Short mmCIF file of C-alpha atoms in Angstrom, two decimals:
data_model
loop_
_atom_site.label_atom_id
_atom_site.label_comp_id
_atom_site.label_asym_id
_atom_site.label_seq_id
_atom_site.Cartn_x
_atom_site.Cartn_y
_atom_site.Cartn_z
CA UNK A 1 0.00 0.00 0.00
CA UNK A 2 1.67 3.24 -0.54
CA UNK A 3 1.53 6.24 1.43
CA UNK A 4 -0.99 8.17 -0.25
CA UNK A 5 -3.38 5.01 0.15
CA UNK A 6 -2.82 4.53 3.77
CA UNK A 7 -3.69 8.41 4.67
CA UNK A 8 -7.16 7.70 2.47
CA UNK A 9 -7.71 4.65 4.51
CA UNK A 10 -7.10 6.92 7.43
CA UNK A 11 -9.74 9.56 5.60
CA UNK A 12 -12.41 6.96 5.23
CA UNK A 13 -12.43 5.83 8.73
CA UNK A 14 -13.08 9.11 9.67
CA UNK A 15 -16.64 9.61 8.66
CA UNK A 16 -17.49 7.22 11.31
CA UNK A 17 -15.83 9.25 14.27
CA UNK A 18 -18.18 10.11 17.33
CA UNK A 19 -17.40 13.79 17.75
CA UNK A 20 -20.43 15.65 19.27
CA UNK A 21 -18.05 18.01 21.47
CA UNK A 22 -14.61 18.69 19.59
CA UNK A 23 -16.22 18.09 16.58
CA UNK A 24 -12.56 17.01 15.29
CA UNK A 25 -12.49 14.15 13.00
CA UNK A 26 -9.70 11.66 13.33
CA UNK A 27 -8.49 8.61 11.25
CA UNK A 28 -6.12 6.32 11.61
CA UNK A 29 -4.57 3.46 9.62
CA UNK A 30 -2.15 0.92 10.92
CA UNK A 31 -0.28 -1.19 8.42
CA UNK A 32 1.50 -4.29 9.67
CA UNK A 33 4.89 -5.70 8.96
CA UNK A 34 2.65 -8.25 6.52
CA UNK A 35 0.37 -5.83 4.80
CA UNK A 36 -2.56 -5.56 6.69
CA UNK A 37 -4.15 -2.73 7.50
CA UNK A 38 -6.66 -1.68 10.91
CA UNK A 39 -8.19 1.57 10.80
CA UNK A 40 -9.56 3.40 13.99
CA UNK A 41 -11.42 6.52 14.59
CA UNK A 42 -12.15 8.95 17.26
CA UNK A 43 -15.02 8.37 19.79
CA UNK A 44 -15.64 10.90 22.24
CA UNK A 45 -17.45 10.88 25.76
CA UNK A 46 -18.79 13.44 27.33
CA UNK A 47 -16.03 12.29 29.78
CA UNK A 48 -13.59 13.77 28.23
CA UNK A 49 -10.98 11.28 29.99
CA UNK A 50 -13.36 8.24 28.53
CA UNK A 51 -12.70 9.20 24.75
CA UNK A 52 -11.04 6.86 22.48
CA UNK A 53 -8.49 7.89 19.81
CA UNK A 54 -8.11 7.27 16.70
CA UNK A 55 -4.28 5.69 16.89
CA UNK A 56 -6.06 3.83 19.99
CA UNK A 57 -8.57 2.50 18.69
CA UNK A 58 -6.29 1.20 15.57
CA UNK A 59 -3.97 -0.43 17.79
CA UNK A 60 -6.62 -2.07 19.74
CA UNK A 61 -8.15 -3.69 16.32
CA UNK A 62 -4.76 -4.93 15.27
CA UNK A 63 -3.62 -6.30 18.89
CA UNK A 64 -6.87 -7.94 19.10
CA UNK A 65 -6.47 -10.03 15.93
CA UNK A 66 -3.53 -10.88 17.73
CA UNK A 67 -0.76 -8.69 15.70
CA UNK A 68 2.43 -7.03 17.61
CA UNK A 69 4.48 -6.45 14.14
CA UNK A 70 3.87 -2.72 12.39
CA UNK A 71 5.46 -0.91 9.91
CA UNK A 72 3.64 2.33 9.53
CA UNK A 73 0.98 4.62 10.67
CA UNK A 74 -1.20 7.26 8.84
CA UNK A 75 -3.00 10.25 11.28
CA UNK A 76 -5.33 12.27 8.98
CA UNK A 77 -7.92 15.09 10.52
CA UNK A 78 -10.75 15.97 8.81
CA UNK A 79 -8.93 19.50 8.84
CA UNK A 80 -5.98 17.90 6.74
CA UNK A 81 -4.01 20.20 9.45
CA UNK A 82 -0.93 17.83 9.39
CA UNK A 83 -1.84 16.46 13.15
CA UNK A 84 0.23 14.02 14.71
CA UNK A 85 -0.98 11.53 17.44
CA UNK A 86 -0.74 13.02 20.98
CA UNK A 87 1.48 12.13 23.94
CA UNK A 88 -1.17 9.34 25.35
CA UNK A 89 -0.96 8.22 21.40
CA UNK A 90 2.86 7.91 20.95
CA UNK A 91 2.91 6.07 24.23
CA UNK A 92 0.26 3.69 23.53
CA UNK A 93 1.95 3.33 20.06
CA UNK A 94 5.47 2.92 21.57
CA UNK A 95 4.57 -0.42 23.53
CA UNK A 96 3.51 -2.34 20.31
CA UNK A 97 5.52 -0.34 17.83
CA UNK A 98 9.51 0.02 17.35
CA UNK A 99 11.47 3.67 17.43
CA UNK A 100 11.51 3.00 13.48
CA UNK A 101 7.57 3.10 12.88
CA UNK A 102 6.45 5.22 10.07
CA UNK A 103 3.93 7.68 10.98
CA UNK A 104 2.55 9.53 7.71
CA UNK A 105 0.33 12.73 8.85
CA UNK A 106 -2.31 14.13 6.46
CA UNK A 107 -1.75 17.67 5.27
CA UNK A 108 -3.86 17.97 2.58
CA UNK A 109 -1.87 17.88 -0.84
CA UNK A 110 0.85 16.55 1.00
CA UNK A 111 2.14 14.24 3.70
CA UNK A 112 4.51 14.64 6.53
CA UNK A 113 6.67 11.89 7.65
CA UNK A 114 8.56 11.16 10.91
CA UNK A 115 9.77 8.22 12.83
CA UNK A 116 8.03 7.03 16.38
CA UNK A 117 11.17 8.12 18.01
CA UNK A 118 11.13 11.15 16.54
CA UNK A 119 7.91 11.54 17.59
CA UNK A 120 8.43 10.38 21.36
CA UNK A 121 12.34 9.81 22.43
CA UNK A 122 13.49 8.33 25.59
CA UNK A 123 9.47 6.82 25.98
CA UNK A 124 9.08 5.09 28.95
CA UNK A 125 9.26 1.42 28.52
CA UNK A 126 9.08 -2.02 30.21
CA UNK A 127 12.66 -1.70 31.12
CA UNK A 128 12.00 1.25 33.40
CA UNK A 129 9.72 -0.31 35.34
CA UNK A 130 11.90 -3.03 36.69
#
C-alpha cells in the first residue's frame, strides 16, 4: 500500500468518528509488517478522559487479531491540518511499535513523515519499570 493510500484509509475511517463536542475528526490506519491494515477513529465521551483515539482505537483492532508487528501509521484530521498523534498516542503506540515506525500525517496535498522516536524519544518502557 503506498503512502498516499494509507492516509485515504485513514480519511475513510473518519466519517465514522463520534465527535459531538470537539467536533474534530480523526483517522487512523495501521499497516502491519505483513500488509494488513486496521483503521480506527475517534469516539468521544462526554467524559472527556473516557474518549477513544483514533491511533487507539487502531492499535486495539490490530492487537486484538492478535498482531504485535507494524510498519507504519497514517494520522489524517478531517482538517488535513498535518496532526500528529498526541502524547497518550505515541505512548500507547510505543509499547507495540519500534522507534523506526512510520507515521505519515495528512496535510492535505501533502504528507509529513517522521519516525516514532522522533515523535516520542526516551518513551518510557518495560525496562524502566523493573
Amino acid at each position: 500500500m503506498s503512502p498516499r493510500e494509507l492516509i485515504e484509509a485513514a480519511r475513510e475511517i473518519q466519517t465514522r468518528a463520534h465527535v459531538p463536542y470537539s467536533n474534530y475528526r480523526v483517522g487512523a490506519a495501521l499497516e502491519t509488517e505483513d500488509g494488513e491494515v486496521f483503521v480506527g477513529c475517534n469516539i468521544e465521551n462526554a467524559n472527556y478522559s473516557n474518549s477513544l483515539h483514533a491511533e487507539e482505537v487502531a492499535v486495539a483492532e490490530a492487537v486484538k487479531e492478535g498482531h504485535r508487528e507494524f510498519s507504519r501509521l497514517a494520522v489524517s484530521s478531517d482538517r488535513r491540518d498535518g496532526v500528529t498523534p498526541c502524547g497518550m498516542c505515541r505512548q500507547t503506540l510505543s509499547e507495540f511499535c519500534e522507534p523506526d515506525l512510520v507515521v505519515l500525517c495528512d496535510e492535505g496535498e501533502s504528507i509529513r513523515k517522521y519516525t516514532l522516536g522522533e515523535l516520542l524519544p526516551d518513551t518510557i518502557t518495560e525496562e524502566m519499570l523493573r
